[in-house]
Coordinates of N, CA and C in Angstrom, one line a residue:
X154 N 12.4 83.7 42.9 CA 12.6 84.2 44.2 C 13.7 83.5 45.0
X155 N 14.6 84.2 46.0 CA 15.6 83.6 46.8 C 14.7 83.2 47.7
X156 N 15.4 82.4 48.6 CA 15.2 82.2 50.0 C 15.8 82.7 51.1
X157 N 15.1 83.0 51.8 CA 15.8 83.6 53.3 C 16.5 82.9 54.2
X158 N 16.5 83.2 55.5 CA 17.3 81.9 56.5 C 16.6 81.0 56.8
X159 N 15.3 81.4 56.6 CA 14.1 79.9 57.4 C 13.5 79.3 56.2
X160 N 14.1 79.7 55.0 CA 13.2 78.9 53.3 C 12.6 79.3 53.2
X161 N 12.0 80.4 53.6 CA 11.0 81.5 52.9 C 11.4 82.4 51.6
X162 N 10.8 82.2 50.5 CA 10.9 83.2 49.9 C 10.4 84.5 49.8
X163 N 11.5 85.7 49.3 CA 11.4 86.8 49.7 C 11.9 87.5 48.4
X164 N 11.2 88.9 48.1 CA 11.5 89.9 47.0 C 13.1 90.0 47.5
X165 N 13.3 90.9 48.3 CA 14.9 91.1 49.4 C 15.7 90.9 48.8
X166 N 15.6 88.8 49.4 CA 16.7 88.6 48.8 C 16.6 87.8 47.6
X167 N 15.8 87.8 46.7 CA 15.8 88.1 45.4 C 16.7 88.9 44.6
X168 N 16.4 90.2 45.6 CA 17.4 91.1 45.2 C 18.4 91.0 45.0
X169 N 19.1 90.3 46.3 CA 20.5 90.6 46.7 C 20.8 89.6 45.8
X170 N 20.5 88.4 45.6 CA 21.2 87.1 45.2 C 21.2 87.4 43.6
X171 N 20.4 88.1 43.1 CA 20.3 88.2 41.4 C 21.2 89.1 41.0
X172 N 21.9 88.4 40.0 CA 23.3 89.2 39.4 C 22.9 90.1 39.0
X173 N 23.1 91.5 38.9 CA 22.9 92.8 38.3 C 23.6 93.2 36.8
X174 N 23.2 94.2 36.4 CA 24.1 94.3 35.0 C 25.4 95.4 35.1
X175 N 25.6 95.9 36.6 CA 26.4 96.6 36.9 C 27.7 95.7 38.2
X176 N 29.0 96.5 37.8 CA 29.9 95.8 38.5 C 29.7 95.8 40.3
X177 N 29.6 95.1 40.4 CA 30.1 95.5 42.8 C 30.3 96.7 42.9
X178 N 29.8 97.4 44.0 CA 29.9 99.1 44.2 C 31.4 98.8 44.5
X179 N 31.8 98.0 45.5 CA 33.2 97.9 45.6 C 34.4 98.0 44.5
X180 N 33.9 97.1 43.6 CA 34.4 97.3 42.7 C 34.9 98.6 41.8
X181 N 33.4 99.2 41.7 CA 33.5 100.4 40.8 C 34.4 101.4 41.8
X182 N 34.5 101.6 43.3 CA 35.1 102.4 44.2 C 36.7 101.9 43.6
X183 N 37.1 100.9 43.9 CA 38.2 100.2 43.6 C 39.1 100.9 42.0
X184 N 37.7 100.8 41.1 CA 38.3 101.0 39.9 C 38.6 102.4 39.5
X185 N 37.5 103.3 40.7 CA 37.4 104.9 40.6 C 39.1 105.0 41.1
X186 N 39.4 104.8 42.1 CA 40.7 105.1 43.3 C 42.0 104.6 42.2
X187 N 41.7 103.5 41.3 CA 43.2 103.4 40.9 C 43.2 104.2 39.6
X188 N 41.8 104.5 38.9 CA 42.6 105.5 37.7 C 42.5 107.0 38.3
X189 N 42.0 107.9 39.9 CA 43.0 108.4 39.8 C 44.4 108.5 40.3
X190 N 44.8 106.8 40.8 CA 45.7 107.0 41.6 C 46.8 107.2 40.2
X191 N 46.3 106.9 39.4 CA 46.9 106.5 37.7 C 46.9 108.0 37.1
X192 N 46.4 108.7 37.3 CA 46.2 110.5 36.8 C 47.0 111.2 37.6
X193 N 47.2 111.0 38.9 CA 48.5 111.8 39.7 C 49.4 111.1 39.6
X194 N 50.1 110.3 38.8 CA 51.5 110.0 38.7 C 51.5 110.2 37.2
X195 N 51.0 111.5 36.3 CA 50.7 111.5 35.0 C 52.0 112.6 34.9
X196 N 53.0 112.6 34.0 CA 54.1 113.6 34.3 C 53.4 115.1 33.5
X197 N 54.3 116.2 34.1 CA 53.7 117.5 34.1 C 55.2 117.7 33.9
X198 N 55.1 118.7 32.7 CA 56.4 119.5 32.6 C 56.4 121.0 33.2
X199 N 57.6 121.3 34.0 CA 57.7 122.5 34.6 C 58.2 123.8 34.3
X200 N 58.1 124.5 33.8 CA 58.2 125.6 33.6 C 59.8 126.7 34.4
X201 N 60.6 127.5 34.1 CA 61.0 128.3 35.3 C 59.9 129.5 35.3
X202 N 60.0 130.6 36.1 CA 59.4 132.1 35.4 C 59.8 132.1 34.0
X203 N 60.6 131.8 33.8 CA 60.8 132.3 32.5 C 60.5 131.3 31.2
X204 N 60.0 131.2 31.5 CA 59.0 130.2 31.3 C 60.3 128.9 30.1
X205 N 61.1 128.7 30.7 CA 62.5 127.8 30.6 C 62.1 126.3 30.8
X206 N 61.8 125.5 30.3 CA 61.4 124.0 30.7 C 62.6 123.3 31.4
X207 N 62.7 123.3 32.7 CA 63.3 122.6 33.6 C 63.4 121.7 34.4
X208 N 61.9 120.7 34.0 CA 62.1 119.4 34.8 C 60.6 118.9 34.0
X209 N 60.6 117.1 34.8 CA 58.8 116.9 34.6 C 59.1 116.6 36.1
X210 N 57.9 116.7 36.6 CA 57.6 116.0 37.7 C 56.1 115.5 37.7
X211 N 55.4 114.9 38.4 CA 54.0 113.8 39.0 C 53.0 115.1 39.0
X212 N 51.6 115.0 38.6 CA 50.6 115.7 38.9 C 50.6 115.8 40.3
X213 N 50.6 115.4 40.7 CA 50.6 114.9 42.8 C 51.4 116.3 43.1
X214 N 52.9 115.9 42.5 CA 53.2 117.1 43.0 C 53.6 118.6 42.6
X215 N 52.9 118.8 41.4 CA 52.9 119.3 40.2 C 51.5 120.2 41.1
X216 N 50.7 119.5 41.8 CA 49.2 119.9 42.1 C 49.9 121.0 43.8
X217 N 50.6 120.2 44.4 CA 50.6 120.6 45.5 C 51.7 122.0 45.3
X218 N 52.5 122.3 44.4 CA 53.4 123.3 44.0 C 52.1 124.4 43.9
X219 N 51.2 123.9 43.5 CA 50.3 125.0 43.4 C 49.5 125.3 44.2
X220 N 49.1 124.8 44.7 CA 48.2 125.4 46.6 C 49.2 125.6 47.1
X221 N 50.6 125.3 47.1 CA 51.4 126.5 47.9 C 51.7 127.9 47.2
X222 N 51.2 127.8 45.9 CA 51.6 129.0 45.6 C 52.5 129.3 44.5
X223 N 53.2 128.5 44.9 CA 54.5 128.2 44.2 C 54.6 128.4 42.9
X224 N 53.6 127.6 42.2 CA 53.4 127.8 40.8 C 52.2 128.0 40.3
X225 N 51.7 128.3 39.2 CA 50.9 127.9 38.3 C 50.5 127.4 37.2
X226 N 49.3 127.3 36.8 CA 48.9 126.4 35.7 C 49.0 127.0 34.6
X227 N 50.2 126.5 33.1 CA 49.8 127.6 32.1 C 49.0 126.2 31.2
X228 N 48.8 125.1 31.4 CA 48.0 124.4 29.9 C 47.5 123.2 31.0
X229 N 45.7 122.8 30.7 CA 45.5 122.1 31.8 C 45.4 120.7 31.1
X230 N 45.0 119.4 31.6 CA 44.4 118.4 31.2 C 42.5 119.0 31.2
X231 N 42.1 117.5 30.6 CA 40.2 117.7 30.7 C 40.1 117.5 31.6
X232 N 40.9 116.8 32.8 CA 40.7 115.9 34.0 C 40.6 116.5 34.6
X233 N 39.5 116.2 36.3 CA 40.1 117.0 37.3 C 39.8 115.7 38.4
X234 N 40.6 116.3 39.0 CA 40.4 115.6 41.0 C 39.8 116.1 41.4
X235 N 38.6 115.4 42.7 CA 37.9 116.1 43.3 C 38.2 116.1 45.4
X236 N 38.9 116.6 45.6 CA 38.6 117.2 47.4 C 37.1 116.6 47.8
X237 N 37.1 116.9 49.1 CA 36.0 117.0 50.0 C 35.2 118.2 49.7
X238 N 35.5 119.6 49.2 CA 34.8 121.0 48.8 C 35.1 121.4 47.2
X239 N 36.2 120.9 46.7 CA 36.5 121.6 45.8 C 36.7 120.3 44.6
X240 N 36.6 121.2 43.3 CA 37.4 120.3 42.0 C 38.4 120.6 41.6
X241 N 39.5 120.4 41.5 CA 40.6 120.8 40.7 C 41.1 119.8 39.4
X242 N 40.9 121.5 38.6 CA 41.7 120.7 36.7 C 42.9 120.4 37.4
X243 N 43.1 119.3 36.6 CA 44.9 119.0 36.5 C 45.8 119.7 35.3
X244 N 46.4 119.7 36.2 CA 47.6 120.4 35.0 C 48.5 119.6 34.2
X245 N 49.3 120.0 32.9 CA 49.4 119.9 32.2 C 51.3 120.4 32.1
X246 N 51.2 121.5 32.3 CA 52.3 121.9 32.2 C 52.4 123.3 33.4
X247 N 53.0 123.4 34.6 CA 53.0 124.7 35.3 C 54.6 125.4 35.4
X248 N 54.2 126.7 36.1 CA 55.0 127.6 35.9 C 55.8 128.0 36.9
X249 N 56.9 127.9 37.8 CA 57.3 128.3 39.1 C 57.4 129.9 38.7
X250 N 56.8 130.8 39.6 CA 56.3 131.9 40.2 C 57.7 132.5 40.5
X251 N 58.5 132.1 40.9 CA 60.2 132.9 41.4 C 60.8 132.3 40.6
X252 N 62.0 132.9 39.8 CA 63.1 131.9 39.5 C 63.8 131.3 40.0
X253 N 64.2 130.0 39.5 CA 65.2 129.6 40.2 C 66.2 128.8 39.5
X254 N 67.4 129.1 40.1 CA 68.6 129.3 39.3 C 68.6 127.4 39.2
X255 N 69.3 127.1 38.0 CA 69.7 125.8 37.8 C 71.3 125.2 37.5
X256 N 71.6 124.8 38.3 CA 73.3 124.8 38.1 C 73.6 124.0 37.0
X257 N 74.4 124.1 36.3 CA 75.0 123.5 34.8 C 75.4 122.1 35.7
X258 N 75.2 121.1 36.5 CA 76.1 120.0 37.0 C 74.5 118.7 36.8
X259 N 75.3 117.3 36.7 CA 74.5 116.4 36.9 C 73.5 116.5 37.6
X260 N 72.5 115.4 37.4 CA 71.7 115.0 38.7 C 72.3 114.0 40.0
X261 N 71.3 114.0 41.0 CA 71.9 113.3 41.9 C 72.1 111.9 41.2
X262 N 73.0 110.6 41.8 CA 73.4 109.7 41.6 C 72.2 108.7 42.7
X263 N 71.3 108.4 41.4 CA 70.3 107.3 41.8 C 69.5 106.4 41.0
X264 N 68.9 105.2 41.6 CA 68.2 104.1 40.8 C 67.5 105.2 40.0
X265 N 66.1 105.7 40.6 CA 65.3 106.7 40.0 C 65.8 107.0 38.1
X266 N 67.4 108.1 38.7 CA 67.1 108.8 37.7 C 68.9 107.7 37.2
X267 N 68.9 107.0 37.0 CA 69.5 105.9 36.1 C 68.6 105.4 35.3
X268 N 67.2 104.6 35.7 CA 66.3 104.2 35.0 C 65.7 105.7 33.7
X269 N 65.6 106.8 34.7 CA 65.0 107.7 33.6 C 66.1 108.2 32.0
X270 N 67.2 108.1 32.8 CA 68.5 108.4 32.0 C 68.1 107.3 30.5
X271 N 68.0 105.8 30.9 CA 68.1 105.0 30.5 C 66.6 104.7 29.6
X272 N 65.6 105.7 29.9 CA 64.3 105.4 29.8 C 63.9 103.8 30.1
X273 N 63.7 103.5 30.9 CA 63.3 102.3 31.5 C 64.0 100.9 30.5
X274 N 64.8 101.2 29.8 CA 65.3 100.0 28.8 C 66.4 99.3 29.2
X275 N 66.3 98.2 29.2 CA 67.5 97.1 29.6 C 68.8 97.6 28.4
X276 N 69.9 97.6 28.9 CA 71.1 98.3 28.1 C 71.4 97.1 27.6
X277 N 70.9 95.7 27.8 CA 71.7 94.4 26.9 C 71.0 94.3 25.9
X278 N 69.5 94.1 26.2 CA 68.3 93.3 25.6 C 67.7 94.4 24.3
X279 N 68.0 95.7 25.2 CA 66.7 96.8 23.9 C 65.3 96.7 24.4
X280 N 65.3 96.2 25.8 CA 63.4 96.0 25.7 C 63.0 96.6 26.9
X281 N 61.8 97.7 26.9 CA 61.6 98.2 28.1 C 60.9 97.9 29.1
X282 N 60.7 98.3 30.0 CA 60.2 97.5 31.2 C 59.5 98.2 32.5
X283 N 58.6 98.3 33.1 CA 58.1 99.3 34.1 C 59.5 98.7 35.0
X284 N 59.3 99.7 36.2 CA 60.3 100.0 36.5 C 60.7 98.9 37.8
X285 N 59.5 98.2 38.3 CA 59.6 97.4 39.3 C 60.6 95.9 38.6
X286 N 60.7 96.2 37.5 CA 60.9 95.0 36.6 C 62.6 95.1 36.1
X287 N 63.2 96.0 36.3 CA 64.3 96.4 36.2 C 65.2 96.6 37.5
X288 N 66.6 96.6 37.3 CA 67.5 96.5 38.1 C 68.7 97.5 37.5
X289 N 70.0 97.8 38.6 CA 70.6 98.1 38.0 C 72.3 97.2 38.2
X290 N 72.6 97.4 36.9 CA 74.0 96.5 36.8 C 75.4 97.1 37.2
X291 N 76.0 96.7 37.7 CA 77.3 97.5 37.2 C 78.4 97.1 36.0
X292 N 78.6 97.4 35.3 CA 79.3 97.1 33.8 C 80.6 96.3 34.0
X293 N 81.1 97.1 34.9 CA 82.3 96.3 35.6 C 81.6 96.2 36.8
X294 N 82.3 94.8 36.7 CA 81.7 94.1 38.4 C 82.0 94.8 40.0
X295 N 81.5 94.9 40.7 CA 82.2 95.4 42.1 C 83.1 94.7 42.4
X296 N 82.9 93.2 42.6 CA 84.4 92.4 43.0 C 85.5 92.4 41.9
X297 N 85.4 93.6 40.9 CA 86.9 94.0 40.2 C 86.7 95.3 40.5
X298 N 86.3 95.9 41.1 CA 86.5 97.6 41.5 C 86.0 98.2 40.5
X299 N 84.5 97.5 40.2 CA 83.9 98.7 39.4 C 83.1 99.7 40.4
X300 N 82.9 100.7 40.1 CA 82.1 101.9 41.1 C 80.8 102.2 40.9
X301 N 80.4 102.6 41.6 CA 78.7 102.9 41.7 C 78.8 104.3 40.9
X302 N 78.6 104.2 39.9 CA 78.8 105.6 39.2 C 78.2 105.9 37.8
X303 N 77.8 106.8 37.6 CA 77.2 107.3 36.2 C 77.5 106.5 34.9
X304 N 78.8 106.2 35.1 CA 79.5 105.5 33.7 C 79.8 104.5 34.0
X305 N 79.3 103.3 35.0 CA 79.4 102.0 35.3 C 78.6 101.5 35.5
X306 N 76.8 102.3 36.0 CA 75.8 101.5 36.4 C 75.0 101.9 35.0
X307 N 73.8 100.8 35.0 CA 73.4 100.9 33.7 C 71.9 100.3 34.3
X308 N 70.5 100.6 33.7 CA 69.3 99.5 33.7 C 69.6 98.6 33.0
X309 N 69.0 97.5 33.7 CA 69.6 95.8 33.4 C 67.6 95.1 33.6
X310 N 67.8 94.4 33.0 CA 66.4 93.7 33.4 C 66.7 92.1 34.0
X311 N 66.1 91.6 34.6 CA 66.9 90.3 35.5 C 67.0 89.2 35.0
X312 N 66.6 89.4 33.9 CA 67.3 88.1 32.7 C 68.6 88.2 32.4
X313 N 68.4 89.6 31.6 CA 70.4 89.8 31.5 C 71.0 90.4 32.6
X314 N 70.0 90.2 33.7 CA 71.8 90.6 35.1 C 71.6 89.1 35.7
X315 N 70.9 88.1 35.5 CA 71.5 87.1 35.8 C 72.1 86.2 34.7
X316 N 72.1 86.8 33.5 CA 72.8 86.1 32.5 C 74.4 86.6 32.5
X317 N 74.0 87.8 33.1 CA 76.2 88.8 32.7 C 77.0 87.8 34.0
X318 N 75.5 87.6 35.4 CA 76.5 87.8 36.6 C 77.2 88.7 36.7
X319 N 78.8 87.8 37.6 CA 80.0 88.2 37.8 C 80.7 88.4 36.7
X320 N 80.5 88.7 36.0 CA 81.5 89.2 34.7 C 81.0 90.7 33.5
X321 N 82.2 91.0 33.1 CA 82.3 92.0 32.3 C 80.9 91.6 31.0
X322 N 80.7 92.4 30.1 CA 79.7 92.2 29.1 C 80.4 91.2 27.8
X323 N 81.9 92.0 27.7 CA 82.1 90.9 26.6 C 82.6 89.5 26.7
X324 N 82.5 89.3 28.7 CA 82.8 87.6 28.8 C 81.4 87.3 28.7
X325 N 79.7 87.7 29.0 CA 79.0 87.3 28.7 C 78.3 87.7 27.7
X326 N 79.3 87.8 26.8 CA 78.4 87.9 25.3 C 77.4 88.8 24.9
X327 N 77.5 90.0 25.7 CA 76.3 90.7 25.8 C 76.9 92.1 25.4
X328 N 76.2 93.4 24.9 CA 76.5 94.3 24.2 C 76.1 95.5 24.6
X329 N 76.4 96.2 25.5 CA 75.3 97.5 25.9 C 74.8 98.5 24.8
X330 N 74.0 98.9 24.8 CA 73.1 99.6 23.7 C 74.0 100.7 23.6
X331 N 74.5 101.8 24.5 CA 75.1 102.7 24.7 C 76.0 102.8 25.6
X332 N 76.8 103.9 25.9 CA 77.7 104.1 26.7 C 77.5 105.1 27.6
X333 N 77.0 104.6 28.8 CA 76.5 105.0 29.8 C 77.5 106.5 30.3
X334 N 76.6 107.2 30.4 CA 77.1 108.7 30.7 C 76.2 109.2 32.0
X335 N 77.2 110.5 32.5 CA 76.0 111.3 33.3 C 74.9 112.0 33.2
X336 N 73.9 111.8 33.8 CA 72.8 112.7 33.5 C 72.9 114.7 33.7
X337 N 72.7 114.9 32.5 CA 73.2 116.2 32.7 C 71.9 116.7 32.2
X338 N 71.9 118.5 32.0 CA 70.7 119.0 31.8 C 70.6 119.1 30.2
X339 N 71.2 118.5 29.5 CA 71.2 118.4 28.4 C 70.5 117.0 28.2
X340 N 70.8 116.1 28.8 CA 69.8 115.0 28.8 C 68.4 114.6 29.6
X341 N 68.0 115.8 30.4 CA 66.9 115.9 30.6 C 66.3 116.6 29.9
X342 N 66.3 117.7 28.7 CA 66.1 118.1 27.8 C 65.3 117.2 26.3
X343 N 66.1 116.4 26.2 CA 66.0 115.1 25.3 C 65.1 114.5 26.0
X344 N 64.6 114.3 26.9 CA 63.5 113.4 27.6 C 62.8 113.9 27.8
X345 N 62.7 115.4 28.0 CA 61.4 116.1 28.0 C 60.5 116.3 26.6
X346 N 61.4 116.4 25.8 CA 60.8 116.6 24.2 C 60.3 114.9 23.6
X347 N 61.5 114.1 24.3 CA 60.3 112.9 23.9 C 59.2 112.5 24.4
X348 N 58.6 112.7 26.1 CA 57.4 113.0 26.7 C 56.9 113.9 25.7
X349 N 57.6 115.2 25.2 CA 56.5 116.0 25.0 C 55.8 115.5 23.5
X350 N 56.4 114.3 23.0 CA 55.5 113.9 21.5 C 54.5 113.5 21.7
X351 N 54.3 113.1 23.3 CA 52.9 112.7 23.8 C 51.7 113.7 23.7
X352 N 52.3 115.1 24.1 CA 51.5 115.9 24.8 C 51.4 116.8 23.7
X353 N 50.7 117.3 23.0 CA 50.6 118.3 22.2 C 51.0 119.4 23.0
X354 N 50.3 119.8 24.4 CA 50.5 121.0 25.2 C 51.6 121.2 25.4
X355 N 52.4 120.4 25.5 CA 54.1 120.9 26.1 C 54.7 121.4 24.7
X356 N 54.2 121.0 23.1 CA 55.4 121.2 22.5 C 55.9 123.2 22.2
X357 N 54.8 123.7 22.3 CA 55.5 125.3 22.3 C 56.4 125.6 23.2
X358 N 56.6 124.7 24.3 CA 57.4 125.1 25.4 C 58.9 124.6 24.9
X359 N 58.8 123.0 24.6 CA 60.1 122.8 24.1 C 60.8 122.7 22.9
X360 N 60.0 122.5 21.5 CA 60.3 123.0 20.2 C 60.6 124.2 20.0
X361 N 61.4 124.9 20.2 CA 62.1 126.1 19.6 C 63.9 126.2 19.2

């Protein structure tokens, strides 16, 4: 038996004080909230109407495309989220409801989609990295007039961007894996089919 505040013992706090064989309700709340905060940033490949694979984006917003309407679900996950009233499966792969046209031109010019270009891999080292863990370089330095651009910024991890510094790759000995290009829709293509070796569901969409 525990004791109370005056040394009495009591069943109570018996209770409270004796370790149980289950984690802290906090805990288990804790652990519920981050795998699904872990299931909506799960990628979902998109669909056009025509049923054209045109991007991935996040369950999150993969989910909300579809309570507006916008799209639908053609292949789900087992998983669902649950609302305040409702469950909803998660999707897997959805379908935008209108077409919409896609211009033959790059993506915008950003960290984001430099890291995705790059699939999270340091261009010196070969080693990949979540993304808080990475940086980006410029190949030529800014203080020689290198530019912020497609074919001069690269993912760097901060071992080898403070190993290159101020200098070009071949004054610091270092070798980029590739030759940094623009992200075009030809190379979001290639990234969707290597996500999709994950997903059994996506591959009828993009193997053909």
């Amino acid at each position: 038996m525990a004791a109370d505040s005056r040394g009495a013992h009591t069943p109570e706090a018996a209770r409270v004080a004796a370790p149980g064989s289950e984690a802290p309700a906090g805990s288990r709340i804790h652990n519920s909230i981050s795998r699904r905060a872990s299931l909506m940033q799960e990628p979902v490949l998109v669909l056009n109407a025509t049923y054209e694979p045109i991007n991935v984006t996040a369950v999150r917003r993969a989910m909300v495309l579809m309570l507006k309407g916008v799209a639908q679900a053609e292949e789900l996950h087992n998983a669902e989220v649950h609302s305040a009233t409702h469950a909803h499966q998660v999707p897997s792969v959805i379908r935008l409801l209108a077409y919409r046209h896609i211009p033959q031109q790059s993506r915008a010019l950003s960290r984001k989609n430099i890291l995705l270009r790059d699939r999270n891999t340091c261009q010196f080292c070969g080693r990949v990295f979540p993304s808080s863990e990475l940086t980006l370089d410029h190949v030529l330095p800014r203080s020689r007039g290198g530019r912020s651009s497609w074919e001069n910024l690269v993912a760097c991890c901060y071992h080898c961007n403070n190993t290159k510094g101020d200098r070009t790759p071949e004054e610091a000995g270092l070798k980029l894996a590739r030759k940094p290009r623009p992200f075009t829709l030809h190379t979001s293509r290639q990234l969707m089919r290597l996500i999709g070796h994950r997903d059994d569901r996506w591959r009828k969409y993009l193997f053909y």
